Amino acid sequence: IELTTSIVGLIDGSAKQLETIAKEDEERNFEKAIELVSDGLDTNRDARDKATALAQDLEIMANNLAGISPTAVQRSATYAIGAQVLLISHLIAYNDFYSQLLEALRAKFLGAQVDLKIKDLVLKISGEIEIINKLNTQFTTSISQFDGYFK
């Protein structure tokens, strides 16, 4: 749960950071915007690293599913793992869109012509954030049910 919470926190923070970048862009404070973009790329890498660690944890959990009983407990663990696998899949898409956006913004702020549609990328990122948050809720519910069997 810790890794997932951390990943979702980073993603929520990056969404707020995009709002700040947009504000700096509107105010034509490009130096500050570039600094924020650079910070965003660092945050994006951190989220990717945490997702890699989560994938390793999921592999361990999946390898131990057969030893879980009763069946209802095993099912809760399976749902939790499934939600996390989907979350990682959407996190990969999110990271890709976010990196594209940040690189496009960096180029824009440095005066280059940008071919990517920034608004489209922001909408794609927002969609991935929504899906990731829903999957995190599904995971938290399933893992709580799993934990409840042992209390």
PDB file of N, CA and C in Angstrom, residues 9 11-12 25 31 61 123-124 126 131:
ATOM      1  N   GLY A   9       0.431   9.872  -4.831  1.00  0.00           N
ATOM      2  CA  GLY A   9       0.789  11.200  -4.326  1.00  0.00           C
ATOM      3  C   GLY A   9       1.649  11.972  -5.308  1.00  0.00           C
ATOM      4  N   ILE A  11       1.729  11.547  -8.541  1.00  0.00           N
ATOM      5  CA  ILE A  11       0.896  11.880  -9.700  1.00  0.00           C
ATOM      6  C   ILE A  11      -0.014  13.067  -9.384  1.00  0.00           C
ATOM      7  N   ASP A  12      -0.625  13.051  -8.199  1.00  0.00           N
ATOM      8  CA  ASP A  12      -1.475  14.177  -7.822  1.00  0.00           C
ATOM      9  C   ASP A  12      -0.657  15.467  -7.746  1.00  0.00           C
ATOM     10  N   ASP A  25       3.454  30.177 -17.522  1.00  0.00           N
ATOM     11  CA  ASP A  25       3.412  30.395 -18.978  1.00  0.00           C
ATOM     12  C   ASP A  25       2.550  31.612 -19.295  1.00  0.00           C
ATOM     13  N   GLU A  31      11.458  31.344 -17.443  1.00  0.00           N
ATOM     14  CA  GLU A  31      12.569  30.784 -16.665  1.00  0.00           C
ATOM     15  C   GLU A  31      12.040  29.917 -15.514  1.00  0.00           C
ATOM     16  N   MET A  61       3.859 -11.281  -4.656  1.00  0.00           N
ATOM     17  CA  MET A  61       2.486 -11.576  -4.231  1.00  0.00           C
ATOM     18  C   MET A  61       1.851 -12.630  -5.139  1.00  0.00           C
ATOM     19  N   LEU A 123      -5.192  16.591 -21.631  1.00  0.00           N
ATOM     20  CA  LEU A 123      -6.422  15.802 -21.494  1.00  0.00           C
ATOM     21  C   LEU A 123      -6.111  14.317 -21.319  1.00  0.00           C
ATOM     22  N   LYS A 124      -5.136  13.807 -22.061  1.00  0.00           N
ATOM     23  CA  LYS A 124      -4.742  12.407 -21.922  1.00  0.00           C
ATOM     24  C   LYS A 124      -4.174  12.147 -20.529  1.00  0.00           C
ATOM     25  N   SER A 126      -4.830  13.842 -17.790  1.00  0.00           N
ATOM     26  CA  SER A 126      -5.943  13.916 -16.834  1.00  0.00           C
ATOM     27  C   SER A 126      -6.745  12.620 -16.826  1.00  0.00           C
ATOM     28  N   ILE A 131      -8.066   7.374 -14.059  1.00  0.00           N
ATOM     29  CA  ILE A 131      -8.061   5.908 -14.055  1.00  0.00           C
ATOM     30  C   ILE A 131      -7.153   5.377 -12.947  1.00  0.00           C
TER      31      ILE A 131
END
